[in-house]
Short mmCIF file of N, CA and C in Angstrom, two decimals:
data_model
loop_
_atom_site.label_atom_id
_atom_site.label_comp_id
_atom_site.label_asym_id
_atom_site.label_seq_id
_atom_site.Cartn_x
_atom_site.Cartn_y
_atom_site.Cartn_z
N UNK F 1 15.68 -10.06 37.18
CA UNK F 1 16.55 -9.24 36.42
C UNK F 1 17.09 -10.41 34.88
N UNK F 2 16.71 -11.57 35.30
CA UNK F 2 16.89 -12.20 34.11
C UNK F 2 15.92 -11.38 32.80
N UNK F 3 14.87 -11.39 33.19
CA UNK F 3 13.96 -11.08 32.29
C UNK F 3 14.26 -9.77 31.55
N UNK F 4 15.19 -8.28 32.32
CA UNK F 4 15.23 -7.53 31.65
C UNK F 4 16.70 -7.89 31.13
N UNK F 5 17.34 -8.51 31.44
CA UNK F 5 18.57 -8.74 30.25
C UNK F 5 18.07 -9.41 29.17
N UNK F 6 17.23 -10.20 29.59
CA UNK F 6 16.29 -10.80 27.61
C UNK F 6 15.59 -9.62 26.70
N UNK F 7 15.00 -8.72 27.50
CA UNK F 7 14.02 -7.83 26.96
C UNK F 7 15.07 -7.35 26.68
N UNK F 8 16.46 -6.69 26.59
CA UNK F 8 17.84 -5.76 26.10
C UNK F 8 17.87 -6.58 24.99
N UNK F 9 18.25 -8.03 25.11
CA UNK F 9 18.96 -8.49 24.14
C UNK F 9 17.73 -8.67 23.01
N UNK F 10 16.73 -8.65 23.18
CA UNK F 10 15.61 -8.93 21.98
C UNK F 10 15.96 -7.28 21.64
N UNK F 11 15.62 -6.38 22.25
CA UNK F 11 15.61 -5.25 21.95
C UNK F 11 16.60 -5.11 20.66
N UNK F 12 18.09 -5.24 21.43
CA UNK F 12 19.29 -5.23 20.80
C UNK F 12 19.64 -5.67 19.16
N UNK F 13 19.10 -7.07 19.58
CA UNK F 13 18.99 -8.08 18.09
C UNK F 13 17.67 -7.10 17.24
N UNK F 14 16.81 -6.60 17.24
CA UNK F 14 16.04 -5.94 16.83
C UNK F 14 16.45 -4.47 15.85
N UNK F 15 16.92 -3.99 16.79
CA UNK F 15 17.75 -3.01 16.03
C UNK F 15 18.85 -2.71 15.63
N UNK F 16 19.39 -3.97 15.72
CA UNK F 16 20.41 -4.75 14.87
C UNK F 16 19.85 -5.13 13.13
N UNK F 17 19.09 -5.78 13.21
CA UNK F 17 18.59 -6.09 12.34
C UNK F 17 17.69 -5.13 11.31
N UNK F 18 17.54 -4.01 11.79
CA UNK F 18 16.67 -3.03 11.24
C UNK F 18 18.08 -2.34 10.44
N UNK F 19 19.02 -1.87 11.67
CA UNK F 19 20.14 -1.19 10.96
C UNK F 19 20.57 -1.76 9.99
N UNK F 20 21.05 -2.93 10.05
CA UNK F 20 21.26 -3.77 9.15
C UNK F 20 20.89 -3.82 7.34
N UNK F 21 19.32 -4.10 7.80
CA UNK F 21 18.50 -4.03 6.66
C UNK F 21 18.45 -2.56 6.01
N UNK F 22 18.62 -1.67 6.40
CA UNK F 22 18.39 -0.12 6.11
C UNK F 22 19.77 -0.13 5.26
N UNK F 23 21.27 -0.58 5.81
CA UNK F 23 22.51 -0.72 5.15
C UNK F 23 22.41 -1.12 3.90
N UNK F 24 21.53 -2.64 3.90
CA UNK F 24 21.46 -3.39 2.82
C UNK F 24 21.02 -2.84 2.00
N UNK F 25 19.67 -1.93 2.02
CA UNK F 25 18.35 -1.27 1.51
C UNK F 25 19.50 -0.48 0.51
N UNK F 26 20.54 0.73 1.07
CA UNK F 26 21.51 1.96 0.70
C UNK F 26 22.44 1.29 -0.02
N UNK F 27 22.96 0.13 0.04
CA UNK F 27 23.99 -0.55 -0.40
C UNK F 27 23.13 -1.31 -1.76
N UNK F 28 21.92 -1.40 -1.98
CA UNK F 28 21.55 -1.99 -3.00
C UNK F 28 21.26 -0.60 -4.43
N UNK F 29 20.55 0.38 -3.74
CA UNK F 29 20.51 1.42 -4.22
C UNK F 29 21.59 1.94 -4.95
N UNK F 30 22.60 2.00 -4.27
CA UNK F 30 24.15 2.81 -4.51
C UNK F 30 23.94 1.76 -5.53
N UNK F 31 24.26 0.56 -5.94
CA UNK F 31 24.90 -0.53 -6.42
C UNK F 31 26.37 -0.75 -6.79
N UNK F 32 27.13 0.54 -6.11
CA UNK F 32 28.39 0.18 -5.38
C UNK F 32 29.31 0.98 -4.85
N UNK F 33 30.31 0.80 -4.42
CA UNK F 33 30.91 1.86 -3.63
C UNK F 33 31.98 2.43 -4.32
N UNK F 34 31.52 2.67 -5.41
CA UNK F 34 32.30 3.61 -6.03
C UNK F 34 31.66 4.64 -6.73
N UNK F 35 31.65 5.79 -6.80
CA UNK F 35 30.92 6.73 -7.46
C UNK F 35 31.32 8.13 -6.86
N UNK F 36 30.86 9.36 -7.18
CA UNK F 36 30.98 10.84 -7.20
C UNK F 36 29.53 10.89 -6.25
N UNK F 37 29.87 12.66 -5.63
CA UNK F 37 28.50 12.97 -5.05
C UNK F 37 27.30 12.81 -5.97
N UNK F 38 27.51 13.26 -7.42
CA UNK F 38 26.03 13.27 -7.99
C UNK F 38 25.60 12.23 -8.05
N UNK F 39 26.07 11.01 -7.81
CA UNK F 39 25.29 9.24 -8.65
C UNK F 39 24.99 9.24 -7.39
N UNK F 40 25.23 9.24 -5.85
CA UNK F 40 24.75 9.15 -4.72
C UNK F 40 23.81 9.87 -4.63
N UNK F 41 23.78 11.42 -5.27
CA UNK F 41 22.79 12.09 -4.98
C UNK F 41 21.22 11.78 -5.64
N UNK F 42 21.89 11.66 -7.03
CA UNK F 42 20.91 10.75 -8.00
C UNK F 42 19.98 9.50 -7.23
N UNK F 43 20.84 8.74 -6.87
CA UNK F 43 20.19 7.65 -6.45
C UNK F 43 19.99 7.74 -5.20
N UNK F 44 20.27 8.60 -4.15
CA UNK F 44 19.36 9.13 -2.95
C UNK F 44 17.77 9.69 -3.46
N UNK F 45 17.83 10.37 -4.53
CA UNK F 45 16.61 11.38 -4.72
C UNK F 45 15.89 10.14 -5.37
N UNK F 46 16.07 9.71 -6.69
CA UNK F 46 15.06 8.37 -6.84
C UNK F 46 14.72 7.66 -5.96
N UNK F 47 15.29 6.89 -4.52
CA UNK F 47 14.73 6.13 -3.45
C UNK F 47 13.67 7.44 -3.12
N UNK F 48 14.12 8.59 -3.03
CA UNK F 48 12.65 9.12 -1.70
C UNK F 48 11.71 9.57 -2.64
N UNK F 49 12.00 9.85 -3.67
CA UNK F 49 10.84 9.97 -5.09
C UNK F 49 10.08 9.02 -4.93
N UNK F 50 10.31 7.98 -5.12
CA UNK F 50 9.84 6.20 -4.95
C UNK F 50 9.13 5.90 -3.74
N UNK F 51 9.40 6.49 -2.51
CA UNK F 51 9.04 6.30 -1.57
C UNK F 51 7.99 7.17 -0.75
N UNK F 52 7.89 8.51 -1.61
CA UNK F 52 6.67 9.43 -1.39
C UNK F 52 5.85 9.03 -2.57
N UNK F 53 5.80 8.50 -3.75
CA UNK F 53 5.28 7.85 -4.17
C UNK F 53 4.53 7.06 -3.57
N UNK F 54 4.72 6.17 -3.15
CA UNK F 54 4.40 4.78 -2.12
C UNK F 54 3.43 5.36 -0.98
N UNK F 55 3.95 6.31 -0.22
CA UNK F 55 3.53 7.09 0.77
C UNK F 55 1.86 7.50 0.28
N UNK F 56 2.24 8.56 -1.12
CA UNK F 56 0.91 9.19 -1.75
C UNK F 56 0.20 7.90 -2.13
N UNK F 57 0.23 6.89 -2.36
CA UNK F 57 -0.55 5.66 -3.06
C UNK F 57 -1.45 5.00 -1.91
N UNK F 58 -0.73 4.91 -0.63
CA UNK F 58 -1.02 4.49 0.59
C UNK F 58 -2.26 5.53 0.89
N UNK F 59 -2.01 6.57 1.02
CA UNK F 59 -3.27 7.85 1.39
C UNK F 59 -4.54 7.54 0.35
N UNK F 60 -4.13 7.28 -0.88
CA UNK F 60 -5.42 7.39 -1.49
C UNK F 60 -5.97 6.03 -1.37
N UNK F 61 -5.43 5.01 -1.24
CA UNK F 61 -5.82 3.66 -0.88
C UNK F 61 -6.93 3.64 0.78
N UNK F 62 -6.35 4.44 1.71
CA UNK F 62 -6.79 5.01 2.71
C UNK F 62 -8.09 5.51 2.98
N UNK F 63 -8.14 6.95 1.84
CA UNK F 63 -9.19 7.20 1.85
C UNK F 63 -10.34 6.68 0.40
N UNK F 64 -10.26 6.26 -0.51
CA UNK F 64 -11.16 5.44 -1.01
C UNK F 64 -11.82 4.20 -1.04
N UNK F 65 -10.62 3.18 -0.49
CA UNK F 65 -10.50 1.56 -0.46
C UNK F 65 -11.44 1.30 0.89
N UNK F 66 -12.28 0.43 1.16
CA UNK F 66 -13.12 0.54 1.93
C UNK F 66 -12.93 -1.34 1.82
N UNK F 67 -11.67 -1.90 3.20
CA UNK F 67 -12.04 -3.69 3.11
C UNK F 67 -13.61 -3.85 3.89
N UNK F 68 -13.77 -5.49 3.28
CA UNK F 68 -14.73 -6.02 3.81
C UNK F 68 -14.99 -5.97 5.23
N UNK F 69 -13.88 -5.97 5.60
CA UNK F 69 -13.98 -6.25 7.48
C UNK F 69 -14.94 -4.94 7.62
N UNK F 70 -15.14 -4.02 7.07
CA UNK F 70 -15.43 -2.67 7.86
C UNK F 70 -16.76 -2.41 7.24
N UNK F 71 -17.37 -3.46 6.17
CA UNK F 71 -18.72 -3.48 5.91
C UNK F 71 -19.44 -4.25 7.00
N UNK F 72 -19.32 -5.03 7.46
CA UNK F 72 -19.85 -6.16 8.74
C UNK F 72 -20.36 -5.20 10.00
N UNK F 73 -19.39 -4.41 10.13
CA UNK F 73 -19.91 -3.51 11.31
C UNK F 73 -19.85 -1.86 10.81
N UNK F 74 -20.64 -1.52 9.50
CA UNK F 74 -20.13 -0.15 9.10
C UNK F 74 -20.49 0.66 10.41
N UNK F 75 -21.43 0.70 11.07
CA UNK F 75 -21.99 2.01 12.10
C UNK F 75 -20.89 1.93 12.76
N UNK F 76 -20.07 0.90 13.32
CA UNK F 76 -19.22 0.74 14.35
C UNK F 76 -17.99 2.14 13.69
N UNK F 77 -17.57 1.91 12.24
CA UNK F 77 -16.10 2.54 11.53
C UNK F 77 -17.13 3.51 10.90
N UNK F 78 -18.42 4.17 11.21
CA UNK F 78 -18.67 5.09 9.56
C UNK F 78 -18.14 6.71 9.70
N UNK F 79 -17.86 6.59 10.99
CA UNK F 79 -16.90 7.87 10.90
C UNK F 79 -15.09 7.87 10.70
N UNK F 80 -14.62 6.85 10.81
CA UNK F 80 -13.27 6.71 10.43
C UNK F 80 -13.32 6.29 8.58
N UNK F 81 -13.92 5.64 8.32
CA UNK F 81 -13.92 5.51 6.97
C UNK F 81 -13.44 6.46 6.20
N UNK F 82 -12.17 6.37 5.87
CA UNK F 82 -11.56 7.76 4.70
C UNK F 82 -11.25 8.67 5.50
N UNK F 83 -11.23 8.53 6.76
CA UNK F 83 -10.73 9.87 7.37
C UNK F 83 -9.36 9.57 8.54
N UNK F 84 -9.10 8.12 8.50
CA UNK F 84 -7.81 7.73 9.18
C UNK F 84 -6.96 6.33 7.91
N UNK F 85 -6.04 6.15 8.17
CA UNK F 85 -5.34 5.54 7.95
C UNK F 85 -5.92 4.05 7.78
N UNK F 86 -5.51 2.72 6.46
CA UNK F 86 -5.80 1.67 6.89
C UNK F 86 -5.45 1.28 7.57
N UNK F 87 -4.15 1.29 7.88
CA UNK F 87 -3.17 0.30 8.92
C UNK F 87 -4.14 0.89 10.33
N UNK F 88 -4.03 2.08 10.82
CA UNK F 88 -5.33 2.25 11.96
C UNK F 88 -6.22 1.66 12.16
N UNK F 89 -6.76 1.57 11.29
CA UNK F 89 -8.35 0.61 10.67
C UNK F 89 -8.11 -0.74 11.18
N UNK F 90 -7.23 -1.10 10.59
CA UNK F 90 -6.60 -3.01 10.74
C UNK F 90 -6.41 -2.90 12.32
N UNK F 91 -5.45 -1.81 13.18
CA UNK F 91 -5.32 -2.31 14.20
C UNK F 91 -6.81 -2.04 14.69
N UNK F 92 -7.55 -1.20 14.95
CA UNK F 92 -8.67 -1.09 15.42
C UNK F 92 -9.32 -2.16 15.64
N UNK F 93 -9.59 -3.01 14.34
CA UNK F 93 -10.29 -4.76 14.41
C UNK F 93 -9.97 -5.25 14.89
N UNK F 94 -8.35 -5.06 15.17
CA UNK F 94 -8.10 -6.65 16.19
C UNK F 94 -8.17 -5.96 16.93
N UNK F 95 -8.10 -5.12 17.89
CA UNK F 95 -8.39 -4.47 19.33
C UNK F 95 -9.75 -4.77 19.67
N UNK F 96 -10.20 -4.42 18.47
CA UNK F 96 -11.70 -4.79 18.91
C UNK F 96 -12.28 -6.48 19.19
N UNK F 97 -11.57 -6.99 18.46
CA UNK F 97 -11.46 -8.33 18.47
C UNK F 97 -11.24 -8.84 20.48
N UNK F 98 -10.51 -8.28 20.87
CA UNK F 98 -10.28 -8.13 22.29
C UNK F 98 -11.45 -7.63 23.42
N UNK F 99 -12.28 -6.61 22.71
CA UNK F 99 -13.20 -6.36 23.42
C UNK F 99 -13.86 -7.35 24.42
N UNK F 100 -14.11 -8.13 24.35
CA UNK F 100 -15.24 -9.03 24.52
C UNK F 100 -14.54 -9.70 25.89
N UNK F 101 -13.05 -10.18 25.61
CA UNK F 101 -12.09 -10.55 26.54
C UNK F 101 -11.97 -9.69 27.99
N UNK F 102 -12.17 -8.27 27.14
CA UNK F 102 -11.88 -7.27 28.38
C UNK F 102 -12.66 -6.48 28.78
N UNK F 103 -13.75 -7.31 28.59
CA UNK F 103 -14.77 -6.98 29.64
C UNK F 103 -15.27 -7.76 30.44
N UNK F 104 -14.85 -8.86 30.27
CA UNK F 104 -14.78 -10.33 31.50
C UNK F 104 -13.55 -9.83 32.59
N UNK F 105 -12.59 -9.06 32.28
CA UNK F 105 -11.65 -8.66 33.42
C UNK F 105 -10.54 -7.30 32.57
N UNK F 106 -11.11 -6.14 32.98
CA UNK F 106 -10.94 -4.70 32.66
C UNK F 106 -9.45 -4.71 33.15
N UNK F 107 -8.60 -5.34 33.96
CA UNK F 107 -7.43 -4.86 34.35
C UNK F 107 -6.57 -5.96 33.20
N UNK F 108 -7.21 -6.60 32.19
CA UNK F 108 -6.29 -7.12 31.32
C UNK F 108 -6.09 -6.63 30.38
N UNK F 109 -6.65 -5.18 30.18
CA UNK F 109 -6.77 -4.09 28.81
C UNK F 109 -5.43 -3.49 28.90
N UNK F 110 -4.71 -3.09 30.31
CA UNK F 110 -3.59 -2.68 30.25
C UNK F 110 -3.33 -1.04 29.15
N UNK F 111 -4.15 -0.79 28.52
CA UNK F 111 -4.48 0.30 27.42
C UNK F 111 -3.22 0.64 26.84
N UNK F 112 -2.64 -0.47 26.22
CA UNK F 112 -1.08 -0.37 25.05
C UNK F 112 -1.61 0.07 23.73
N UNK F 113 -2.56 -0.03 23.17
CA UNK F 113 -3.29 0.51 22.07
C UNK F 113 -3.26 2.20 22.24
N UNK F 114 -3.44 2.21 23.62
CA UNK F 114 -3.82 3.73 23.79
C UNK F 114 -2.69 4.51 23.69
N UNK F 115 -1.64 4.17 24.79
CA UNK F 115 -0.49 4.66 25.01
C UNK F 115 1.03 4.33 23.95
N UNK F 116 0.66 3.61 23.38
CA UNK F 116 1.64 3.65 21.79
C UNK F 116 1.24 4.13 20.65
N UNK F 117 0.16 3.82 20.60
CA UNK F 117 -0.35 4.07 19.39
C UNK F 117 -1.07 5.16 19.26
N UNK F 118 -1.74 5.57 20.18
CA UNK F 118 -2.86 6.72 20.23
C UNK F 118 -3.91 6.84 19.78
N UNK F 119 -4.54 5.12 19.95
CA UNK F 119 -5.75 4.44 18.96
C UNK F 119 -6.35 3.57 20.09
N UNK F 120 -7.92 3.71 19.81
CA UNK F 120 -8.50 3.56 20.81
C UNK F 120 -8.19 1.85 21.38
N UNK F 121 -8.23 1.46 22.94
CA UNK F 121 -7.80 0.15 23.30
C UNK F 121 -9.39 -0.70 23.30
N UNK F 122 -8.94 -1.82 23.84
CA UNK F 122 -9.94 -2.44 24.06
C UNK F 122 -11.50 -1.96 25.45
N UNK F 123 -10.27 -1.58 25.94
CA UNK F 123 -11.79 -1.08 27.07
C UNK F 123 -12.18 0.09 26.90
N UNK F 124 -11.71 0.94 25.73
CA UNK F 124 -12.47 2.37 25.60
C UNK F 124 -13.02 1.72 23.96
N UNK F 125 -12.71 0.68 23.15
CA UNK F 125 -14.30 0.38 22.51
C UNK F 125 -14.93 -0.21 22.99
N UNK F 126 -14.85 -0.83 23.46
CA UNK F 126 -16.11 -1.40 24.58
C UNK F 126 -17.29 -0.28 24.85
N UNK F 127 -16.93 0.84 24.90
CA UNK F 127 -18.16 1.65 25.13
C UNK F 127 -18.83 2.01 23.79
N UNK F 128 -18.27 1.61 22.52
CA UNK F 128 -19.20 1.99 21.47
C UNK F 128 -19.43 0.60 20.41
N UNK F 129 -19.87 -0.33 21.59
CA UNK F 129 -20.25 -1.37 20.85
C UNK F 129 -21.45 -0.91 20.20
N UNK F 130 -22.30 -0.49 20.71
CA UNK F 130 -23.46 0.05 20.15
C UNK F 130 -23.46 1.51 19.26
N UNK F 131 -22.75 1.88 19.88
CA UNK F 131 -22.59 3.07 18.59
C UNK F 131 -21.67 3.15 17.81
N UNK F 132 -21.03 4.63 17.70
CA UNK F 132 -19.75 4.36 16.54
C UNK F 132 -18.39 5.15 17.11
N UNK F 133 -17.26 4.91 16.62
CA UNK F 133 -15.86 5.30 17.13
C UNK F 133 -16.07 6.84 17.25
N UNK F 134 -15.70 7.84 17.79
CA UNK F 134 -15.79 8.75 17.59
C UNK F 134 -14.40 9.44 16.75
N UNK F 135 -14.22 9.97 15.57
CA UNK F 135 -12.87 10.39 15.23
C UNK F 135 -12.33 10.96 16.16
N UNK F 136 -12.43 11.61 17.37
CA UNK F 136 -11.62 12.48 17.88
C UNK F 136 -11.04 11.22 18.93
N UNK F 137 -11.33 10.17 19.13
CA UNK F 137 -10.87 9.28 20.01
C UNK F 137 -9.11 8.43 19.19
N UNK F 138 -9.04 9.10 17.80
CA UNK F 138 -7.91 9.21 16.91
C UNK F 138 -7.05 10.15 17.15
N UNK F 139 -5.61 9.64 17.53
CA UNK F 139 -4.54 10.74 17.43
C UNK F 139 -4.19 11.47 16.15
N UNK F 140 -3.85 12.21 16.37
CA UNK F 140 -3.99 13.08 14.80
C UNK F 140 -3.46 12.51 14.00
N UNK F 141 -1.82 11.66 14.19
CA UNK F 141 -1.14 11.19 13.52
C UNK F 141 -1.36 10.51 12.25
N UNK F 142 -3.12 9.30 12.98
CA UNK F 142 -3.67 8.41 11.79
C UNK F 142 -4.74 9.08 11.31
N UNK F 143 -4.81 10.22 11.31
CA UNK F 143 -5.75 11.12 10.71
C UNK F 143 -5.28 12.13 9.52
N UNK F 144 -4.03 12.32 9.55
CA UNK F 144 -3.07 12.26 8.42
C UNK F 144 -3.34 11.95 7.74
N UNK F 145 -4.11 12.56 6.27
CA UNK F 145 -3.97 11.42 5.02
C UNK F 145 -3.11 12.40 3.75
N UNK F 146 -2.26 13.24 3.97
CA UNK F 146 -1.96 14.27 3.22
C UNK F 146 -0.47 14.79 3.37
N UNK F 147 -0.01 15.39 2.49
CA UNK F 147 1.16 16.17 3.11
C UNK F 147 1.14 17.42 3.43
N UNK F 148 -0.25 17.95 3.47
CA UNK F 148 -0.16 19.44 3.64
C UNK F 148 -0.48 19.81 4.91
N UNK F 149 -0.55 20.83 5.50
CA UNK F 149 -0.78 21.53 7.18
C UNK F 149 -2.06 22.09 6.74
N UNK F 150 -2.83 21.99 6.04
CA UNK F 150 -3.91 22.95 6.01
C UNK F 150 -4.99 21.61 6.75
N UNK F 151 -5.74 22.55 7.41
CA UNK F 151 -6.59 21.80 8.58
C UNK F 151 -6.56 21.31 10.11
N UNK F 152 -5.34 21.00 9.45
CA UNK F 152 -4.83 19.93 10.83
C UNK F 152 -4.26 20.82 11.93
N UNK F 153 -4.90 20.77 13.06
CA UNK F 153 -4.80 21.64 14.39
C UNK F 153 -5.33 20.20 15.16
N UNK F 154 -4.48 20.42 16.32
CA UNK F 154 -4.46 19.16 17.50
C UNK F 154 -5.17 20.11 18.79
N UNK F 155 -6.09 19.70 19.22
CA UNK F 155 -6.65 20.63 20.01
C UNK F 155 -6.30 20.73 21.75
#
């Protein structure tokens, strides 16, 4: 029971910090509490435009820039490079480091990465040590590197 209490407390603190951070960002964007709807609208529009630009830049980085980690095992990642986000690739690299440990004890994998992120977990990645990771093993969320809906369908 004490374990669940600690988990609930931890989640409460985590989400409270996230809400307070979002509130701080909003206050910083609006600059003061006095203003009309037009000034608030303009400030929010500027913030959303900036976020949209940052996301597009992240998409471009994911499609064009290849990190040094992926050159070491280029065959393993060759079907994924430029096709999924950099964050997902970094998560797969971190999970691939667990493959050796998970092979010794398959019950320790827990498949957390598969269930929470839709990315291959250590026990799945152990199948691809020799070959390469197929694109179908990655959830559609990570394969979407643009804002259009063209060519995207989940089988």
